[in-house]
């Protein structure tokens, strides 16, 4: 039996898991799909209703039917010869995605996480509905492309309102990275909401009685809670605004919240999640979002929580998602 | 009408599970276009900050296909010395050689949905 890790070459978190798996009696194969086709090939045959065969690199051969768990950690897209035309590259991309990707995603093993479930989980409005259905408390939220709806949402609450991205908070523009952070909607904003109408935007009530942020790293059924204490007003609004001012500590996840998280992840088909909450000054936990590909190394480094070993143990156990 | 393959990759409401390899090509230069004028640019892209996290530098090394780890020039795994970047920081990993490129940036805490054109 073997564990298949799909990750980029330069990934210290993946390195740590490979290192941890060395302590177990399990074969580990680490591949990056970006090696295809130059240094990765596929030879898979449908036998008895399942895919058999190999993925091969110059250094190893992965027998598909021996894989019992897959860690899907943001491997790169395929890299085709530069001599190909755009049409040829698009053809090769689609065929390879459907072929190599189709064979891999049909493996009925433990996935951490299955990429198609990750893709589904990227829709945060759906996360909020599912979280509420699982008994988690969610924050009043508006998705709109109408300026008048923003004004209505702000007018009907005494809470401050914040604008938040639904997708990536970092864009590349003018040759450099720029970051969008959670921001308070001000009276000045309400006067001029130009640009709301050209895209969908997300707004949420800001928890006025916010005590601290919490991140829960879910690895299988194991939940690891962390309090993220900000020491500045900027950090309290969005902890990503002030990393140097943050303090971390381990945190027990209340039973009711833990139950909701496990239901949420099961319904999402996920075996790993990085879930963000706000904890208010009455110890209420308000669900913000789940990142199925979220990072955990930084809280492990800050607190010593055994996340890498927990993930390695989950991969060794295998099973199905 | 879009070509079928374009519908496959750009249809707005289907699951992005259509994209198997979820991260984009590496080593591709960042777009250099300036922002659009007010009225065209989405409101959510107002007041973007420059990289507002210090990030952390990932130790330089090369990938060893035998150990399946990043190693230093002497072949020693860097795993015990690796620094974890802040979850949404733009971190820079410096590596030797051409594959991957000698320097690349990535965002830690997000799994993108569009790999773009293959590199």
PDB file of C-alpha atoms in Angstrom, chain A residues 123-290:
ATOM      1  CA  UNK A 123     -18.215  28.617  -3.229  1.00  0.00           C
ATOM      2  CA  UNK A 124     -18.511  30.455   0.071  1.00  0.00           C
ATOM      3  CA  UNK A 125     -22.199  31.297  -0.213  1.00  0.00           C
ATOM      4  CA  UNK A 126     -22.793  27.553  -0.308  1.00  0.00           C
ATOM      5  CA  UNK A 127     -20.540  27.089   2.695  1.00  0.00           C
ATOM      6  CA  UNK A 128     -22.672  29.490   4.725  1.00  0.00           C
ATOM      7  CA  UNK A 129     -25.882  27.644   3.909  1.00  0.00           C
ATOM      8  CA  UNK A 130     -24.335  24.288   4.720  1.00  0.00           C
ATOM      9  CA  UNK A 131     -22.784  25.586   7.929  1.00  0.00           C
ATOM     10  CA  UNK A 132     -26.157  26.875   9.106  1.00  0.00           C
ATOM     11  CA  UNK A 133     -27.759  23.550   8.239  1.00  0.00           C
ATOM     12  CA  UNK A 134     -25.108  21.839  10.365  1.00  0.00           C
ATOM     13  CA  UNK A 135     -26.004  23.943  13.383  1.00  0.00           C
ATOM     14  CA  UNK A 136     -23.162  26.458  13.162  1.00  0.00           C
ATOM     15  CA  UNK A 137     -23.954  30.115  13.709  1.00  0.00           C
ATOM     16  CA  UNK A 138     -23.340  32.182  10.610  1.00  0.00           C
ATOM     17  CA  UNK A 139     -22.990  35.919  10.159  1.00  0.00           C
ATOM     18  CA  UNK A 140     -25.646  37.925   8.274  1.00  0.00           C
ATOM     19  CA  UNK A 141     -24.287  38.225   4.756  1.00  0.00           C
ATOM     20  CA  UNK A 142     -25.165  40.064   1.572  1.00  0.00           C
ATOM     21  CA  UNK A 143     -24.061  39.120  -1.936  1.00  0.00           C
ATOM     22  CA  UNK A 144     -24.955  41.849  -4.358  1.00  0.00           C
ATOM     23  CA  UNK A 145     -24.116  43.851  -7.422  1.00  0.00           C
ATOM     24  CA  UNK A 146     -26.540  46.643  -6.448  1.00  0.00           C
ATOM     25  CA  UNK A 147     -25.446  49.772  -4.597  1.00  0.00           C
ATOM     26  CA  UNK A 148     -28.934  50.247  -3.154  1.00  0.00           C
ATOM     27  CA  UNK A 149     -28.753  46.788  -1.605  1.00  0.00           C
ATOM     28  CA  UNK A 150     -25.514  47.709   0.152  1.00  0.00           C
ATOM     29  CA  UNK A 151     -27.165  50.824   1.601  1.00  0.00           C
ATOM     30  CA  UNK A 152     -30.190  48.769   2.695  1.00  0.00           C
ATOM     31  CA  UNK A 153     -27.980  46.142   4.360  1.00  0.00           C
ATOM     32  CA  UNK A 154     -26.073  48.814   6.265  1.00  0.00           C
ATOM     33  CA  UNK A 155     -29.211  50.737   7.256  1.00  0.00           C
ATOM     34  CA  UNK A 156     -31.017  47.737   8.742  1.00  0.00           C
ATOM     35  CA  UNK A 157     -28.355  46.914  11.342  1.00  0.00           C
ATOM     36  CA  UNK A 158     -26.547  48.581  14.206  1.00  0.00           C
ATOM     37  CA  UNK A 159     -23.506  46.441  13.460  1.00  0.00           C
ATOM     38  CA  UNK A 160     -20.624  47.760  11.433  1.00  0.00           C
ATOM     39  CA  UNK A 161     -20.566  46.189   7.973  1.00  0.00           C
ATOM     40  CA  UNK A 162     -17.469  44.907   6.238  1.00  0.00           C
ATOM     41  CA  UNK A 163     -16.713  44.073   2.645  1.00  0.00           C
ATOM     42  CA  UNK A 164     -14.871  40.800   2.015  1.00  0.00           C
ATOM     43  CA  UNK A 165     -13.589  38.978  -1.009  1.00  0.00           C
ATOM     44  CA  UNK A 166     -15.246  35.720  -1.988  1.00  0.00           C
ATOM     45  CA  UNK A 167     -12.171  34.369  -3.719  1.00  0.00           C
ATOM     46  CA  UNK A 168      -8.490  35.122  -3.710  1.00  0.00           C
ATOM     47  CA  UNK A 169      -7.505  38.137  -1.652  1.00  0.00           C
ATOM     48  CA  UNK A 170      -4.348  38.655  -3.663  1.00  0.00           C
ATOM     49  CA  UNK A 171      -4.144  39.787  -7.265  1.00  0.00           C
ATOM     50  CA  UNK A 172      -1.257  40.454  -9.593  1.00  0.00           C
ATOM     51  CA  UNK A 173      -1.458  43.893 -11.173  1.00  0.00           C
ATOM     52  CA  UNK A 174       1.071  46.421 -12.445  1.00  0.00           C
ATOM     53  CA  UNK A 175       3.690  43.717 -12.152  1.00  0.00           C
ATOM     54  CA  UNK A 176       3.315  43.181  -8.424  1.00  0.00           C
ATOM     55  CA  UNK A 177       1.071  41.574  -5.865  1.00  0.00           C
ATOM     56  CA  UNK A 178      -1.696  43.548  -4.253  1.00  0.00           C
ATOM     57  CA  UNK A 179      -3.796  42.381  -1.323  1.00  0.00           C
ATOM     58  CA  UNK A 180      -7.441  43.022  -0.502  1.00  0.00           C
ATOM     59  CA  UNK A 181      -8.324  42.818   3.153  1.00  0.00           C
ATOM     60  CA  UNK A 182     -11.593  42.904   5.003  1.00  0.00           C
ATOM     61  CA  UNK A 183     -12.580  46.562   5.224  1.00  0.00           C
ATOM     62  CA  UNK A 184     -15.223  48.493   7.069  1.00  0.00           C
ATOM     63  CA  UNK A 185     -17.876  50.114   4.927  1.00  0.00           C
ATOM     64  CA  UNK A 186     -17.778  53.780   5.821  1.00  0.00           C
ATOM     65  CA  UNK A 187     -20.251  56.586   5.349  1.00  0.00           C
ATOM     66  CA  UNK A 188     -17.988  57.900   2.638  1.00  0.00           C
ATOM     67  CA  UNK A 189     -18.195  54.556   0.858  1.00  0.00           C
ATOM     68  CA  UNK A 190     -21.997  54.701   0.893  1.00  0.00           C
ATOM     69  CA  UNK A 191     -21.934  58.016  -0.935  1.00  0.00           C
ATOM     70  CA  UNK A 192     -19.974  56.546  -3.818  1.00  0.00           C
ATOM     71  CA  UNK A 193     -20.421  52.830  -4.420  1.00  0.00           C
ATOM     72  CA  UNK A 194     -19.297  52.983  -8.018  1.00  0.00           C
ATOM     73  CA  UNK A 195     -17.999  49.611  -9.100  1.00  0.00           C
ATOM     74  CA  UNK A 196     -20.440  47.550  -7.058  1.00  0.00           C
ATOM     75  CA  UNK A 197     -22.514  47.035 -10.181  1.00  0.00           C
ATOM     76  CA  UNK A 198     -19.788  45.396 -12.264  1.00  0.00           C
ATOM     77  CA  UNK A 199     -19.241  42.301 -10.087  1.00  0.00           C
ATOM     78  CA  UNK A 200     -20.781  40.348  -7.243  1.00  0.00           C
ATOM     79  CA  UNK A 201     -19.599  41.612  -3.853  1.00  0.00           C
ATOM     80  CA  UNK A 202     -19.856  40.139  -0.376  1.00  0.00           C
ATOM     81  CA  UNK A 203     -20.733  42.138   2.736  1.00  0.00           C
ATOM     82  CA  UNK A 204     -21.117  40.869   6.287  1.00  0.00           C
ATOM     83  CA  UNK A 205     -21.967  42.175   9.692  1.00  0.00           C
ATOM     84  CA  UNK A 206     -18.814  42.749  11.681  1.00  0.00           C
ATOM     85  CA  UNK A 207     -19.133  41.084  15.080  1.00  0.00           C
ATOM     86  CA  UNK A 208     -19.149  44.076  17.406  1.00  0.00           C
ATOM     87  CA  UNK A 209     -18.437  41.965  20.481  1.00  0.00           C
ATOM     88  CA  UNK A 210     -15.576  40.124  18.860  1.00  0.00           C
ATOM     89  CA  UNK A 211     -13.162  38.700  21.397  1.00  0.00           C
ATOM     90  CA  UNK A 212     -10.739  37.000  19.020  1.00  0.00           C
ATOM     91  CA  UNK A 213     -10.455  35.031  15.816  1.00  0.00           C
ATOM     92  CA  UNK A 214     -10.322  31.261  15.911  1.00  0.00           C
ATOM     93  CA  UNK A 215      -9.009  28.823  13.347  1.00  0.00           C
ATOM     94  CA  UNK A 216      -9.885  25.167  13.581  1.00  0.00           C
ATOM     95  CA  UNK A 217      -7.717  22.731  11.675  1.00  0.00           C
ATOM     96  CA  UNK A 218      -9.720  19.574  11.026  1.00  0.00           C
ATOM     97  CA  UNK A 219      -7.709  16.476  10.157  1.00  0.00           C
ATOM     98  CA  UNK A 220     -10.073  13.559   9.796  1.00  0.00           C
ATOM     99  CA  UNK A 221     -12.122  13.540  12.971  1.00  0.00           C
ATOM    100  CA  UNK A 222      -9.429  15.340  14.943  1.00  0.00           C
ATOM    101  CA  UNK A 223     -10.049  19.026  15.527  1.00  0.00           C
ATOM    102  CA  UNK A 224      -7.317  21.419  16.609  1.00  0.00           C
ATOM    103  CA  UNK A 225      -8.491  24.836  17.741  1.00  0.00           C
ATOM    104  CA  UNK A 226      -6.383  27.961  17.837  1.00  0.00           C
ATOM    105  CA  UNK A 227      -7.154  31.413  19.180  1.00  0.00           C
ATOM    106  CA  UNK A 228      -5.683  34.239  17.152  1.00  0.00           C
ATOM    107  CA  UNK A 229      -5.393  37.324  19.312  1.00  0.00           C
ATOM    108  CA  UNK A 230      -4.816  40.611  17.532  1.00  0.00           C
ATOM    109  CA  UNK A 231      -3.226  43.484  19.392  1.00  0.00           C
ATOM    110  CA  UNK A 232      -4.107  46.268  16.980  1.00  0.00           C
ATOM    111  CA  UNK A 233      -7.334  47.688  15.597  1.00  0.00           C
ATOM    112  CA  UNK A 234      -6.235  46.720  12.103  1.00  0.00           C
ATOM    113  CA  UNK A 235      -5.535  43.179  13.207  1.00  0.00           C
ATOM    114  CA  UNK A 236      -8.881  42.931  14.962  1.00  0.00           C
ATOM    115  CA  UNK A 237     -10.619  43.873  11.723  1.00  0.00           C
ATOM    116  CA  UNK A 238      -8.644  41.321   9.700  1.00  0.00           C
ATOM    117  CA  UNK A 239      -5.806  39.416  11.295  1.00  0.00           C
ATOM    118  CA  UNK A 240      -4.045  39.282   7.940  1.00  0.00           C
ATOM    119  CA  UNK A 241      -3.465  43.023   8.259  1.00  0.00           C
ATOM    120  CA  UNK A 242      -1.077  42.658  11.169  1.00  0.00           C
ATOM    121  CA  UNK A 243       0.747  39.352  11.407  1.00  0.00           C
ATOM    122  CA  UNK A 244       3.531  40.729  13.621  1.00  0.00           C
ATOM    123  CA  UNK A 245       0.904  41.809  16.171  1.00  0.00           C
ATOM    124  CA  UNK A 246      -0.739  38.390  16.509  1.00  0.00           C
ATOM    125  CA  UNK A 247      -0.551  36.001  19.435  1.00  0.00           C
ATOM    126  CA  UNK A 248      -1.668  32.370  19.197  1.00  0.00           C
ATOM    127  CA  UNK A 249      -2.786  29.817  21.715  1.00  0.00           C
ATOM    128  CA  UNK A 250      -4.393  26.398  21.674  1.00  0.00           C
ATOM    129  CA  UNK A 251      -8.141  26.496  22.135  1.00  0.00           C
ATOM    130  CA  UNK A 252     -10.728  23.885  23.029  1.00  0.00           C
ATOM    131  CA  UNK A 253     -13.511  23.674  20.482  1.00  0.00           C
ATOM    132  CA  UNK A 254     -16.930  23.585  22.206  1.00  0.00           C
ATOM    133  CA  UNK A 255     -18.753  20.290  21.734  1.00  0.00           C
ATOM    134  CA  UNK A 256     -21.647  21.806  19.795  1.00  0.00           C
ATOM    135  CA  UNK A 257     -19.266  23.588  17.433  1.00  0.00           C
ATOM    136  CA  UNK A 258     -17.186  20.441  17.011  1.00  0.00           C
ATOM    137  CA  UNK A 259     -20.293  18.474  16.129  1.00  0.00           C
ATOM    138  CA  UNK A 260     -21.286  21.089  13.575  1.00  0.00           C
ATOM    139  CA  UNK A 261     -17.803  21.130  12.041  1.00  0.00           C
ATOM    140  CA  UNK A 262     -17.756  17.357  11.647  1.00  0.00           C
ATOM    141  CA  UNK A 263     -21.212  17.396  10.054  1.00  0.00           C
ATOM    142  CA  UNK A 264     -20.120  20.234   7.754  1.00  0.00           C
ATOM    143  CA  UNK A 265     -16.990  18.425   6.612  1.00  0.00           C
ATOM    144  CA  UNK A 266     -18.790  15.121   6.119  1.00  0.00           C
ATOM    145  CA  UNK A 267     -21.475  16.807   4.039  1.00  0.00           C
ATOM    146  CA  UNK A 268     -18.749  18.538   2.038  1.00  0.00           C
ATOM    147  CA  UNK A 269     -16.879  15.303   1.425  1.00  0.00           C
ATOM    148  CA  UNK A 270     -13.780  16.808   3.008  1.00  0.00           C
ATOM    149  CA  UNK A 271     -11.315  15.106   5.317  1.00  0.00           C
ATOM    150  CA  UNK A 272      -9.320  18.270   5.969  1.00  0.00           C
ATOM    151  CA  UNK A 273     -10.402  21.827   6.582  1.00  0.00           C
ATOM    152  CA  UNK A 274      -9.096  25.112   7.920  1.00  0.00           C
ATOM    153  CA  UNK A 275     -12.170  26.779   9.362  1.00  0.00           C
ATOM    154  CA  UNK A 276     -12.277  30.399  10.467  1.00  0.00           C
ATOM    155  CA  UNK A 277     -14.555  31.624  13.232  1.00  0.00           C
ATOM    156  CA  UNK A 278     -15.045  34.741  15.271  1.00  0.00           C
ATOM    157  CA  UNK A 279     -15.482  34.146  19.000  1.00  0.00           C
ATOM    158  CA  UNK A 280     -17.494  36.871  20.675  1.00  0.00           C
ATOM    159  CA  UNK A 281     -17.297  38.086  24.235  1.00  0.00           C
ATOM    160  CA  UNK A 282     -20.100  35.688  25.238  1.00  0.00           C
ATOM    161  CA  UNK A 283     -18.063  32.708  23.976  1.00  0.00           C
ATOM    162  CA  UNK A 284     -20.293  32.412  20.924  1.00  0.00           C
ATOM    163  CA  UNK A 285     -18.614  30.947  17.847  1.00  0.00           C
ATOM    164  CA  UNK A 286     -19.608  32.476  14.505  1.00  0.00           C
ATOM    165  CA  UNK A 287     -18.603  30.621  11.359  1.00  0.00           C
ATOM    166  CA  UNK A 288     -16.900  32.690   8.681  1.00  0.00           C
ATOM    167  CA  UNK A 289     -15.537  30.228   6.150  1.00  0.00           C
ATOM    168  CA  UNK A 290     -13.737  26.990   5.491  1.00  0.00           C
TER     169      UNK A 290
END
